[in-house]
């Protein structure tokens, strides 16, 4: 996606990697199609690119034809990398060199959802701030600690752009449209999409914590928020209670009455859920994952994980790799 003024039509390439998110891709493209129809002229056109010229299957099992294999594409004003699960596995297919050649030629390169991982592997994110899907952020932070991240819906820079995936790609497309062609067109396109408002980059990716918990009790919301912010270095429960403005006994009763569990069990579940994701989505060692989730040793982590799921973390990783 580009803001080049050399032509009335903006040319955009979409690199579709196997397993890409169809939701994010369509959310980015449909606003462009509707803008062309409303404007009565071609404001945007796009080309679909694959690693090869073969059709590419998305994570939902649907397959799309591509217009070109990537090696046939030597110049683009803008490129969006569309990926899904395990994006880093495709970087060895000549992709790193191709992306760097486009970048050196002035292409504005961005990513939908986990496409940011591909750009990181290609060495194109030095000095950048990145956003991607909230579920993928912890793994990205562990793998690329030198890259600054945030949890905003989208980011638009001079040479890079990122969005969290899903419907956030629509919000990013609408914002770029507003900047280039005016807010009126962007609003008209949003209404055609039955998109009740144009979300800003700072809107939350996730439901509010109160909605996720099913409770607006301020002490409970604050306690869980503290837990979620301190997974790597867990806080003692008495400190969570104190910082939430209640006693340890009141904290116990609040969790039991509202969530049907104890604070300790809930907190442990959050840490183990993070560990499950890191086991699925990264190649970090079991020890590194345990430490990242607040366990002092691999053995302590393994015992807690096995009690929780019924098998050790190594088994989960083997199952994931064989699936």
PDB file of C-alpha atoms in Angstrom:
ATOM      1  CA  UNK A   1       0.000   0.000   0.000  1.00  0.00           C
ATOM      2  CA  UNK A   2       1.572   3.221  -1.079  1.00  0.00           C
ATOM      3  CA  UNK A   3       1.074   6.952  -0.954  1.00  0.00           C
ATOM      4  CA  UNK A   4       3.061   7.565  -4.143  1.00  0.00           C
ATOM      5  CA  UNK A   5       1.735  10.474  -6.208  1.00  0.00           C
ATOM      6  CA  UNK A   6       3.290   9.423  -9.497  1.00  0.00           C
ATOM      7  CA  UNK A   7       0.003   7.885 -10.674  1.00  0.00           C
ATOM      8  CA  UNK A   8      -3.695   8.226  -9.964  1.00  0.00           C
ATOM      9  CA  UNK A   9      -3.783   4.495  -9.348  1.00  0.00           C
ATOM     10  CA  UNK A  10      -2.037   2.954  -6.352  1.00  0.00           C
ATOM     11  CA  UNK A  11      -0.441  -0.403  -7.149  1.00  0.00           C
ATOM     12  CA  UNK A  12      -0.230  -2.947  -4.331  1.00  0.00           C
ATOM     13  CA  UNK A  13       1.287  -6.401  -4.247  1.00  0.00           C
ATOM     14  CA  UNK A  14       0.033  -9.051  -1.832  1.00  0.00           C
ATOM     15  CA  UNK A  15       2.465 -11.879  -1.128  1.00  0.00           C
ATOM     16  CA  UNK A  16       0.372 -14.901  -0.113  1.00  0.00           C
ATOM     17  CA  UNK A  17       2.347 -17.426   1.911  1.00  0.00           C
ATOM     18  CA  UNK A  18       0.916 -20.934   2.444  1.00  0.00           C
ATOM     19  CA  UNK A  19      -1.481 -20.923   5.376  1.00  0.00           C
ATOM     20  CA  UNK A  20      -2.095 -17.166   5.101  1.00  0.00           C
ATOM     21  CA  UNK A  21      -5.031 -15.565   6.895  1.00  0.00           C
ATOM     22  CA  UNK A  22      -7.894 -15.244   4.412  1.00  0.00           C
ATOM     23  CA  UNK A  23      -9.756 -12.954   6.815  1.00  0.00           C
ATOM     24  CA  UNK A  24      -6.883 -10.450   6.951  1.00  0.00           C
ATOM     25  CA  UNK A  25      -6.340 -10.577   3.193  1.00  0.00           C
ATOM     26  CA  UNK A  26      -9.986  -9.987   2.275  1.00  0.00           C
ATOM     27  CA  UNK A  27     -10.268  -7.276   4.946  1.00  0.00           C
ATOM     28  CA  UNK A  28      -7.415  -5.432   3.233  1.00  0.00           C
ATOM     29  CA  UNK A  29      -8.604  -5.908  -0.364  1.00  0.00           C
ATOM     30  CA  UNK A  30     -12.367  -5.384  -0.148  1.00  0.00           C
ATOM     31  CA  UNK A  31     -12.141  -1.712   0.927  1.00  0.00           C
ATOM     32  CA  UNK A  32      -9.970  -1.067  -2.141  1.00  0.00           C
ATOM     33  CA  UNK A  33     -12.474  -2.715  -4.478  1.00  0.00           C
ATOM     34  CA  UNK A  34     -15.369  -0.742  -3.003  1.00  0.00           C
ATOM     35  CA  UNK A  35     -13.391   2.512  -3.188  1.00  0.00           C
ATOM     36  CA  UNK A  36     -12.907   1.949  -6.932  1.00  0.00           C
ATOM     37  CA  UNK A  37     -16.635   1.399  -7.389  1.00  0.00           C
ATOM     38  CA  UNK A  38     -17.658   4.475  -5.373  1.00  0.00           C
ATOM     39  CA  UNK A  39     -15.071   6.693  -7.063  1.00  0.00           C
ATOM     40  CA  UNK A  40     -16.055   5.451 -10.523  1.00  0.00           C
ATOM     41  CA  UNK A  41     -12.408   4.980 -11.452  1.00  0.00           C
ATOM     42  CA  UNK A  42      -9.490   2.794 -10.536  1.00  0.00           C
ATOM     43  CA  UNK A  43      -7.950   4.314  -7.426  1.00  0.00           C
ATOM     44  CA  UNK A  44      -6.311   1.012  -6.555  1.00  0.00           C
ATOM     45  CA  UNK A  45      -5.196  -2.137  -8.274  1.00  0.00           C
ATOM     46  CA  UNK A  46      -3.450  -5.152  -6.832  1.00  0.00           C
ATOM     47  CA  UNK A  47      -1.557  -8.223  -7.829  1.00  0.00           C
ATOM     48  CA  UNK A  48      -1.342 -11.543  -6.013  1.00  0.00           C
ATOM     49  CA  UNK A  49       2.111 -13.068  -5.645  1.00  0.00           C
ATOM     50  CA  UNK A  50       3.173 -16.529  -4.507  1.00  0.00           C
ATOM     51  CA  UNK A  51       6.463 -18.221  -3.713  1.00  0.00           C
ATOM     52  CA  UNK A  52       5.873 -20.080  -6.960  1.00  0.00           C
ATOM     53  CA  UNK A  53       3.186 -19.691  -9.578  1.00  0.00           C
ATOM     54  CA  UNK A  54       1.078 -22.412  -7.967  1.00  0.00           C
ATOM     55  CA  UNK A  55      -2.241 -21.675  -6.212  1.00  0.00           C
ATOM     56  CA  UNK A  56      -1.847 -20.878  -2.505  1.00  0.00           C
ATOM     57  CA  UNK A  57      -4.004 -22.445   0.195  1.00  0.00           C
ATOM     58  CA  UNK A  58      -5.067 -20.283   3.134  1.00  0.00           C
ATOM     59  CA  UNK A  59      -5.372 -21.415   6.746  1.00  0.00           C
ATOM     60  CA  UNK A  60      -9.105 -22.020   6.223  1.00  0.00           C
ATOM     61  CA  UNK A  61      -8.439 -24.490   3.386  1.00  0.00           C
ATOM     62  CA  UNK A  62      -9.539 -22.183   0.562  1.00  0.00           C
ATOM     63  CA  UNK A  63      -7.155 -21.806  -2.379  1.00  0.00           C
ATOM     64  CA  UNK A  64      -6.425 -18.701  -4.443  1.00  0.00           C
ATOM     65  CA  UNK A  65      -4.720 -18.377  -7.797  1.00  0.00           C
ATOM     66  CA  UNK A  66      -1.784 -15.971  -7.924  1.00  0.00           C
ATOM     67  CA  UNK A  67      -0.846 -13.630 -10.741  1.00  0.00           C
ATOM     68  CA  UNK A  68       2.922 -14.085 -10.522  1.00  0.00           C
ATOM     69  CA  UNK A  69       5.597 -16.113  -8.767  1.00  0.00           C
ATOM     70  CA  UNK A  70       7.715 -13.765  -6.676  1.00  0.00           C
ATOM     71  CA  UNK A  71      10.845 -14.104  -8.826  1.00  0.00           C
ATOM     72  CA  UNK A  72       8.962 -12.571 -11.769  1.00  0.00           C
ATOM     73  CA  UNK A  73       8.211  -9.455  -9.733  1.00  0.00           C
ATOM     74  CA  UNK A  74      11.183  -7.107  -9.726  1.00  0.00           C
ATOM     75  CA  UNK A  75       9.586  -3.732  -8.964  1.00  0.00           C
ATOM     76  CA  UNK A  76       6.645  -2.786  -6.761  1.00  0.00           C
ATOM     77  CA  UNK A  77       5.664   0.477  -5.111  1.00  0.00           C
ATOM     78  CA  UNK A  78       4.158  -1.411  -2.168  1.00  0.00           C
ATOM     79  CA  UNK A  79       3.937  -4.975  -0.862  1.00  0.00           C
ATOM     80  CA  UNK A  80       1.893  -6.543   1.949  1.00  0.00           C
ATOM     81  CA  UNK A  81       3.172  -9.876   3.262  1.00  0.00           C
ATOM     82  CA  UNK A  82       0.210 -12.103   4.193  1.00  0.00           C
ATOM     83  CA  UNK A  83       0.896 -15.143   6.349  1.00  0.00           C
ATOM     84  CA  UNK A  84      -0.625 -17.285   9.077  1.00  0.00           C
ATOM     85  CA  UNK A  85       0.832 -20.008  11.232  1.00  0.00           C
ATOM     86  CA  UNK A  86       4.584 -20.809  11.123  1.00  0.00           C
ATOM     87  CA  UNK A  87       5.498 -17.899   8.809  1.00  0.00           C
ATOM     88  CA  UNK A  88       9.232 -18.262   9.431  1.00  0.00           C
ATOM     89  CA  UNK A  89       9.329 -21.641   7.689  1.00  0.00           C
ATOM     90  CA  UNK A  90       9.028 -19.938   4.267  1.00  0.00           C
ATOM     91  CA  UNK A  91      11.941 -17.527   4.603  1.00  0.00           C
ATOM     92  CA  UNK A  92      14.408 -20.031   3.092  1.00  0.00           C
ATOM     93  CA  UNK A  93      12.647 -20.165  -0.286  1.00  0.00           C
ATOM     94  CA  UNK A  94      14.571 -17.217  -1.731  1.00  0.00           C
ATOM     95  CA  UNK A  95      12.187 -14.898   0.084  1.00  0.00           C
ATOM     96  CA  UNK A  96      14.789 -13.024   2.135  1.00  0.00           C
ATOM     97  CA  UNK A  97      16.777 -11.930  -0.911  1.00  0.00           C
ATOM     98  CA  UNK A  98      13.663 -11.028  -2.892  1.00  0.00           C
ATOM     99  CA  UNK A  99      12.282  -8.841  -0.095  1.00  0.00           C
ATOM    100  CA  UNK A 100      15.612  -7.086   0.347  1.00  0.00           C
ATOM    101  CA  UNK A 101      15.859  -6.383  -3.379  1.00  0.00           C
ATOM    102  CA  UNK A 102      12.392  -4.840  -3.368  1.00  0.00           C
ATOM    103  CA  UNK A 103      13.287  -2.796  -0.302  1.00  0.00           C
ATOM    104  CA  UNK A 104      16.460  -1.497  -1.946  1.00  0.00           C
ATOM    105  CA  UNK A 105      14.357  -0.526  -4.961  1.00  0.00           C
ATOM    106  CA  UNK A 106      12.182   1.725  -2.808  1.00  0.00           C
ATOM    107  CA  UNK A 107       9.232  -0.605  -2.228  1.00  0.00           C
ATOM    108  CA  UNK A 108       7.138   0.188   0.823  1.00  0.00           C
ATOM    109  CA  UNK A 109       6.888  -3.187   2.569  1.00  0.00           C
ATOM    110  CA  UNK A 110       4.433  -4.115   5.296  1.00  0.00           C
ATOM    111  CA  UNK A 111       2.725  -7.044   6.889  1.00  0.00           C
ATOM    112  CA  UNK A 112      -0.690  -8.375   7.779  1.00  0.00           C
ATOM    113  CA  UNK A 113      -0.841 -10.365  11.013  1.00  0.00           C
ATOM    114  CA  UNK A 114       2.208 -12.667  11.349  1.00  0.00           C
ATOM    115  CA  UNK A 115       3.815 -11.323   8.169  1.00  0.00           C
ATOM    116  CA  UNK A 116       5.878  -9.218  10.585  1.00  0.00           C
ATOM    117  CA  UNK A 117       7.800 -12.392  11.456  1.00  0.00           C
ATOM    118  CA  UNK A 118       8.854 -12.748   7.819  1.00  0.00           C
ATOM    119  CA  UNK A 119      10.088  -9.153   7.743  1.00  0.00           C
ATOM    120  CA  UNK A 120      12.016  -9.722  10.969  1.00  0.00           C
ATOM    121  CA  UNK A 121      13.652 -12.843   9.522  1.00  0.00           C
ATOM    122  CA  UNK A 122      14.542 -10.838   6.409  1.00  0.00           C
ATOM    123  CA  UNK A 123      16.277  -8.208   8.547  1.00  0.00           C
ATOM    124  CA  UNK A 124      13.920  -5.410   7.512  1.00  0.00           C
ATOM    125  CA  UNK A 125      12.741  -4.226  10.925  1.00  0.00           C
ATOM    126  CA  UNK A 126      15.782  -2.449  12.380  1.00  0.00           C
ATOM    127  CA  UNK A 127      14.584   0.653  14.201  1.00  0.00           C
ATOM    128  CA  UNK A 128      10.916  -0.132  13.526  1.00  0.00           C
ATOM    129  CA  UNK A 129       8.016  -0.483  15.936  1.00  0.00           C
ATOM    130  CA  UNK A 130       5.835  -3.465  15.040  1.00  0.00           C
ATOM    131  CA  UNK A 131       2.333  -4.616  15.817  1.00  0.00           C
ATOM    132  CA  UNK A 132       0.813  -8.010  15.147  1.00  0.00           C
ATOM    133  CA  UNK A 133      -1.968 -10.210  16.510  1.00  0.00           C
ATOM    134  CA  UNK A 134      -2.119 -10.093  20.325  1.00  0.00           C
ATOM    135  CA  UNK A 135      -1.743 -13.879  20.546  1.00  0.00           C
ATOM    136  CA  UNK A 136       1.479 -13.752  18.502  1.00  0.00           C
ATOM    137  CA  UNK A 137       3.082 -10.847  20.387  1.00  0.00           C
ATOM    138  CA  UNK A 138       4.592 -12.888  23.275  1.00  0.00           C
ATOM    139  CA  UNK A 139       6.343 -15.304  20.908  1.00  0.00           C
ATOM    140  CA  UNK A 140       7.545 -12.439  18.714  1.00  0.00           C
ATOM    141  CA  UNK A 141       8.958 -10.616  21.738  1.00  0.00           C
ATOM    142  CA  UNK A 142      10.804 -13.723  22.901  1.00  0.00           C
ATOM    143  CA  UNK A 143      12.247 -14.418  19.449  1.00  0.00           C
ATOM    144  CA  UNK A 144      13.147 -10.823  18.539  1.00  0.00           C
ATOM    145  CA  UNK A 145      13.805  -8.953  21.799  1.00  0.00           C
ATOM    146  CA  UNK A 146      15.664  -6.193  19.916  1.00  0.00           C
ATOM    147  CA  UNK A 147      12.518  -5.181  17.975  1.00  0.00           C
ATOM    148  CA  UNK A 148      10.064  -2.801  19.648  1.00  0.00           C
ATOM    149  CA  UNK A 149       6.442  -3.975  19.605  1.00  0.00           C
ATOM    150  CA  UNK A 150       3.061  -2.583  20.605  1.00  0.00           C
ATOM    151  CA  UNK A 151      -0.488  -3.921  20.679  1.00  0.00           C
ATOM    152  CA  UNK A 152      -2.122  -1.261  18.499  1.00  0.00           C
ATOM    153  CA  UNK A 153      -4.476  -2.253  15.697  1.00  0.00           C
ATOM    154  CA  UNK A 154      -2.173  -0.965  12.970  1.00  0.00           C
ATOM    155  CA  UNK A 155       0.895   1.201  12.348  1.00  0.00           C
ATOM    156  CA  UNK A 156       1.598   3.287   9.259  1.00  0.00           C
ATOM    157  CA  UNK A 157       5.144   4.478   8.627  1.00  0.00           C
ATOM    158  CA  UNK A 158       6.991   5.918   5.655  1.00  0.00           C
ATOM    159  CA  UNK A 159       8.555   2.602   4.590  1.00  0.00           C
ATOM    160  CA  UNK A 160       6.716   0.045   6.721  1.00  0.00           C
ATOM    161  CA  UNK A 161       3.148  -0.719   7.754  1.00  0.00           C
ATOM    162  CA  UNK A 162       1.714  -3.370  10.049  1.00  0.00           C
ATOM    163  CA  UNK A 163      -1.660  -4.521  11.270  1.00  0.00           C
ATOM    164  CA  UNK A 164      -2.836  -7.029  13.835  1.00  0.00           C
ATOM    165  CA  UNK A 165      -4.669  -9.111  11.239  1.00  0.00           C
ATOM    166  CA  UNK A 166      -8.339  -9.977  10.944  1.00  0.00           C
ATOM    167  CA  UNK A 167     -10.623  -6.948  10.774  1.00  0.00           C
ATOM    168  CA  UNK A 168      -7.713  -4.668  11.729  1.00  0.00           C
ATOM    169  CA  UNK A 169      -6.574  -4.924   8.093  1.00  0.00           C
ATOM    170  CA  UNK A 170      -9.823  -3.188   7.129  1.00  0.00           C
ATOM    171  CA  UNK A 171      -9.193  -0.385   9.614  1.00  0.00           C
ATOM    172  CA  UNK A 172      -5.688   0.085   8.246  1.00  0.00           C
ATOM    173  CA  UNK A 173      -6.926   0.168   4.647  1.00  0.00           C
ATOM    174  CA  UNK A 174      -9.579   2.740   5.550  1.00  0.00           C
ATOM    175  CA  UNK A 175      -7.050   4.957   7.329  1.00  0.00           C
ATOM    176  CA  UNK A 176      -4.682   4.847   4.362  1.00  0.00           C
ATOM    177  CA  UNK A 177      -7.607   5.673   2.090  1.00  0.00           C
ATOM    178  CA  UNK A 178      -8.591   8.639   4.257  1.00  0.00           C
ATOM    179  CA  UNK A 179      -5.051   9.992   4.146  1.00  0.00           C
ATOM    180  CA  UNK A 180      -4.813   9.770   0.364  1.00  0.00           C
ATOM    181  CA  UNK A 181      -8.364  10.419  -0.838  1.00  0.00           C
ATOM    182  CA  UNK A 182     -10.119  12.057   2.102  1.00  0.00           C
ATOM    183  CA  UNK A 183     -12.239  10.997   5.055  1.00  0.00           C
ATOM    184  CA  UNK A 184     -15.521  11.164   3.123  1.00  0.00           C
ATOM    185  CA  UNK A 185     -14.520   8.333   0.796  1.00  0.00           C
ATOM    186  CA  UNK A 186     -13.218   6.240   3.693  1.00  0.00           C
ATOM    187  CA  UNK A 187     -16.501   6.700   5.583  1.00  0.00           C
ATOM    188  CA  UNK A 188     -18.537   5.793   2.488  1.00  0.00           C
ATOM    189  CA  UNK A 189     -16.486   2.604   2.053  1.00  0.00           C
ATOM    190  CA  UNK A 190     -16.814   1.778   5.764  1.00  0.00           C
ATOM    191  CA  UNK A 191     -20.595   2.101   5.554  1.00  0.00           C
ATOM    192  CA  UNK A 192     -20.718  -0.155   2.493  1.00  0.00           C
ATOM    193  CA  UNK A 193     -18.875  -2.757   4.566  1.00  0.00           C
ATOM    194  CA  UNK A 194     -21.388  -2.358   7.436  1.00  0.00           C
ATOM    195  CA  UNK A 195     -18.378  -1.339   9.501  1.00  0.00           C
ATOM    196  CA  UNK A 196     -20.047   0.864  12.083  1.00  0.00           C
ATOM    197  CA  UNK A 197     -17.013   3.048  12.735  1.00  0.00           C
ATOM    198  CA  UNK A 198     -13.458   3.539  11.541  1.00  0.00           C
ATOM    199  CA  UNK A 199     -11.317   2.338  14.426  1.00  0.00           C
ATOM    200  CA  UNK A 200      -8.154   4.271  15.144  1.00  0.00           C
ATOM    201  CA  UNK A 201      -4.753   2.626  15.526  1.00  0.00           C
ATOM    202  CA  UNK A 202      -5.036   2.964  19.312  1.00  0.00           C
ATOM    203  CA  UNK A 203      -8.255   0.963  19.654  1.00  0.00           C
ATOM    204  CA  UNK A 204      -7.920  -2.255  21.603  1.00  0.00           C
ATOM    205  CA  UNK A 205      -7.259  -5.510  19.768  1.00  0.00           C
ATOM    206  CA  UNK A 206      -9.065  -7.529  22.438  1.00  0.00           C
ATOM    207  CA  UNK A 207     -12.304  -7.167  24.328  1.00  0.00           C
ATOM    208  CA  UNK A 208     -11.934  -5.215  27.525  1.00  0.00           C
ATOM    209  CA  UNK A 209     -10.761  -7.325  30.436  1.00  0.00           C
ATOM    210  CA  UNK A 210     -14.100  -6.778  32.187  1.00  0.00           C
ATOM    211  CA  UNK A 211     -15.967  -8.310  29.234  1.00  0.00           C
ATOM    212  CA  UNK A 212     -13.576 -11.252  29.027  1.00  0.00           C
ATOM    213  CA  UNK A 213     -14.006 -11.928  32.737  1.00  0.00           C
ATOM    214  CA  UNK A 214     -17.768 -11.406  32.635  1.00  0.00           C
ATOM    215  CA  UNK A 215     -17.427  -9.034  35.586  1.00  0.00           C
ATOM    216  CA  UNK A 216     -16.964  -5.295  36.025  1.00  0.00           C
ATOM    217  CA  UNK A 217     -15.799  -5.604  39.634  1.00  0.00           C
ATOM    218  CA  UNK A 218     -12.912  -3.103  39.688  1.00  0.00           C
ATOM    219  CA  UNK A 219     -10.826  -5.052  42.239  1.00  0.00           C
ATOM    220  CA  UNK A 220     -11.082  -8.255  40.231  1.00  0.00           C
ATOM    221  CA  UNK A 221     -10.247  -6.511  36.949  1.00  0.00           C
ATOM    222  CA  UNK A 222      -7.207  -4.846  38.525  1.00  0.00           C
ATOM    223  CA  UNK A 223      -5.992  -8.133  40.056  1.00  0.00           C
ATOM    224  CA  UNK A 224      -6.223 -10.030  36.762  1.00  0.00           C
ATOM    225  CA  UNK A 225      -4.610  -7.148  34.879  1.00  0.00           C
ATOM    226  CA  UNK A 226      -1.663  -7.313  37.292  1.00  0.00           C
ATOM    227  CA  UNK A 227      -1.385 -11.056  36.718  1.00  0.00           C
ATOM    228  CA  UNK A 228      -1.405 -10.658  32.934  1.00  0.00           C
ATOM    229  CA  UNK A 229       1.319  -7.995  33.104  1.00  0.00           C
ATOM    230  CA  UNK A 230       3.557 -10.120  35.335  1.00  0.00           C
ATOM    231  CA  UNK A 231       3.753 -13.589  33.811  1.00  0.00           C
ATOM    232  CA  UNK A 232       7.551 -13.755  33.546  1.00  0.00           C
ATOM    233  CA  UNK A 233       8.115 -12.520  37.108  1.00  0.00           C
ATOM    234  CA  UNK A 234       4.947 -13.476  39.008  1.00  0.00           C
ATOM    235  CA  UNK A 235       3.861 -11.234  41.847  1.00  0.00           C
ATOM    236  CA  UNK A 236       3.092 -12.715  45.280  1.00  0.00           C
ATOM    237  CA  UNK A 237      -0.645 -12.939  45.831  1.00  0.00           C
ATOM    238  CA  UNK A 238      -0.502 -10.682  48.890  1.00  0.00           C
ATOM    239  CA  UNK A 239       1.088  -7.976  46.706  1.00  0.00           C
ATOM    240  CA  UNK A 240      -1.610  -8.415  44.044  1.00  0.00           C
ATOM    241  CA  UNK A 241      -4.237  -8.019  46.761  1.00  0.00           C
ATOM    242  CA  UNK A 242      -2.533  -4.965  48.209  1.00  0.00           C
ATOM    243  CA  UNK A 243      -2.126  -3.276  44.810  1.00  0.00           C
ATOM    244  CA  UNK A 244      -5.773  -4.060  44.030  1.00  0.00           C
ATOM    245  CA  UNK A 245      -6.878  -2.350  47.237  1.00  0.00           C
ATOM    246  CA  UNK A 246      -8.185  -5.421  49.114  1.00  0.00           C
ATOM    247  CA  UNK A 247      -6.926  -7.979  51.622  1.00  0.00           C
ATOM    248  CA  UNK A 248      -5.567 -11.401  50.643  1.00  0.00           C
ATOM    249  CA  UNK A 249      -8.684 -13.026  52.161  1.00  0.00           C
ATOM    250  CA  UNK A 250     -10.977 -10.747  50.146  1.00  0.00           C
ATOM    251  CA  UNK A 251      -8.997 -11.589  46.992  1.00  0.00           C
ATOM    252  CA  UNK A 252      -9.523 -15.310  47.605  1.00  0.00           C
ATOM    253  CA  UNK A 253     -13.263 -14.838  48.138  1.00  0.00           C
ATOM    254  CA  UNK A 254     -13.623 -12.569  45.089  1.00  0.00           C
ATOM    255  CA  UNK A 255     -11.993 -15.072  42.730  1.00  0.00           C
ATOM    256  CA  UNK A 256     -13.948 -17.998  44.170  1.00  0.00           C
ATOM    257  CA  UNK A 257     -17.316 -16.253  43.968  1.00  0.00           C
ATOM    258  CA  UNK A 258     -16.799 -14.654  40.547  1.00  0.00           C
ATOM    259  CA  UNK A 259     -14.544 -17.044  38.609  1.00  0.00           C
ATOM    260  CA  UNK A 260     -15.054 -20.272  40.538  1.00  0.00           C
ATOM    261  CA  UNK A 261     -11.354 -20.758  41.238  1.00  0.00           C
ATOM    262  CA  UNK A 262      -8.578 -19.511  43.483  1.00  0.00           C
ATOM    263  CA  UNK A 263      -6.229 -16.653  42.560  1.00  0.00           C
ATOM    264  CA  UNK A 264      -3.252 -19.020  42.602  1.00  0.00           C
ATOM    265  CA  UNK A 265      -4.911 -21.495  40.230  1.00  0.00           C
ATOM    266  CA  UNK A 266      -6.055 -18.730  37.893  1.00  0.00           C
ATOM    267  CA  UNK A 267      -2.601 -17.142  37.824  1.00  0.00           C
ATOM    268  CA  UNK A 268      -0.942 -20.497  37.139  1.00  0.00           C
ATOM    269  CA  UNK A 269      -3.411 -21.090  34.291  1.00  0.00           C
ATOM    270  CA  UNK A 270      -2.435 -17.791  32.667  1.00  0.00           C
ATOM    271  CA  UNK A 271       1.255 -18.680  32.827  1.00  0.00           C
ATOM    272  CA  UNK A 272       0.705 -22.174  31.433  1.00  0.00           C
ATOM    273  CA  UNK A 273      -1.492 -20.842  28.633  1.00  0.00           C
ATOM    274  CA  UNK A 274       1.374 -18.553  27.631  1.00  0.00           C
ATOM    275  CA  UNK A 275       3.730 -21.543  27.788  1.00  0.00           C
ATOM    276  CA  UNK A 276       1.452 -23.589  25.508  1.00  0.00           C
ATOM    277  CA  UNK A 277       1.545 -20.858  22.902  1.00  0.00           C
ATOM    278  CA  UNK A 278       5.333 -20.493  23.065  1.00  0.00           C
ATOM    279  CA  UNK A 279       5.724 -24.264  22.674  1.00  0.00           C
ATOM    280  CA  UNK A 280       3.528 -24.228  19.569  1.00  0.00           C
ATOM    281  CA  UNK A 281       4.862 -21.096  17.921  1.00  0.00           C
ATOM    282  CA  UNK A 282       8.580 -20.875  18.789  1.00  0.00           C
ATOM    283  CA  UNK A 283      11.681 -23.037  18.868  1.00  0.00           C
ATOM    284  CA  UNK A 284      12.685 -21.782  22.323  1.00  0.00           C
ATOM    285  CA  UNK A 285      13.963 -24.460  24.665  1.00  0.00           C
ATOM    286  CA  UNK A 286      11.702 -25.836  27.382  1.00  0.00           C
ATOM    287  CA  UNK A 287      13.916 -24.099  29.944  1.00  0.00           C
ATOM    288  CA  UNK A 288      13.671 -20.736  28.154  1.00  0.00           C
ATOM    289  CA  UNK A 289       9.888 -21.051  27.919  1.00  0.00           C
ATOM    290  CA  UNK A 290       9.649 -22.009  31.575  1.00  0.00           C
ATOM    291  CA  UNK A 291      11.680 -18.966  32.590  1.00  0.00           C
ATOM    292  CA  UNK A 292       9.608 -16.720  30.302  1.00  0.00           C
ATOM    293  CA  UNK A 293       6.479 -17.925  32.107  1.00  0.00           C
ATOM    294  CA  UNK A 294       7.761 -17.472  35.638  1.00  0.00           C
ATOM    295  CA  UNK A 295       9.103 -20.929  36.501  1.00  0.00           C
ATOM    296  CA  UNK A 296      12.505 -21.156  38.166  1.00  0.00           C
ATOM    297  CA  UNK A 297      13.666 -24.328  36.425  1.00  0.00           C
ATOM    298  CA  UNK A 298      12.788 -26.704  33.607  1.00  0.00           C
ATOM    299  CA  UNK A 299      11.782 -29.402  36.081  1.00  0.00           C
ATOM    300  CA  UNK A 300       9.411 -27.103  37.978  1.00  0.00           C
ATOM    301  CA  UNK A 301       7.859 -26.012  34.710  1.00  0.00           C
ATOM    302  CA  UNK A 302       7.533 -29.580  33.401  1.00  0.00           C
ATOM    303  CA  UNK A 303       5.823 -30.799  36.578  1.00  0.00           C
ATOM    304  CA  UNK A 304       3.319 -27.936  36.556  1.00  0.00           C
ATOM    305  CA  UNK A 305       2.650 -28.407  32.843  1.00  0.00           C
ATOM    306  CA  UNK A 306       2.088 -32.152  33.216  1.00  0.00           C
ATOM    307  CA  UNK A 307      -0.291 -31.677  36.145  1.00  0.00           C
ATOM    308  CA  UNK A 308      -2.231 -29.153  34.070  1.00  0.00           C
ATOM    309  CA  UNK A 309      -2.430 -31.007  30.732  1.00  0.00           C
ATOM    310  CA  UNK A 310      -1.539 -34.585  31.570  1.00  0.00           C
ATOM    311  CA  UNK A 311       1.683 -34.744  29.543  1.00  0.00           C
ATOM    312  CA  UNK A 312       5.059 -32.930  29.614  1.00  0.00           C
ATOM    313  CA  UNK A 313       5.862 -29.891  27.476  1.00  0.00           C
ATOM    314  CA  UNK A 314       8.200 -31.880  25.221  1.00  0.00           C
ATOM    315  CA  UNK A 315       5.317 -34.146  24.205  1.00  0.00           C
ATOM    316  CA  UNK A 316       3.210 -31.171  23.176  1.00  0.00           C
ATOM    317  CA  UNK A 317       6.002 -29.865  20.991  1.00  0.00           C
ATOM    318  CA  UNK A 318       6.449 -33.258  19.297  1.00  0.00           C
ATOM    319  CA  UNK A 319       2.707 -33.515  18.645  1.00  0.00           C
ATOM    320  CA  UNK A 320       2.637 -30.037  17.141  1.00  0.00           C
ATOM    321  CA  UNK A 321       5.573 -30.752  14.802  1.00  0.00           C
ATOM    322  CA  UNK A 322       4.057 -34.022  13.592  1.00  0.00           C
ATOM    323  CA  UNK A 323       0.618 -32.500  12.926  1.00  0.00           C
TER     324      UNK A 323
END
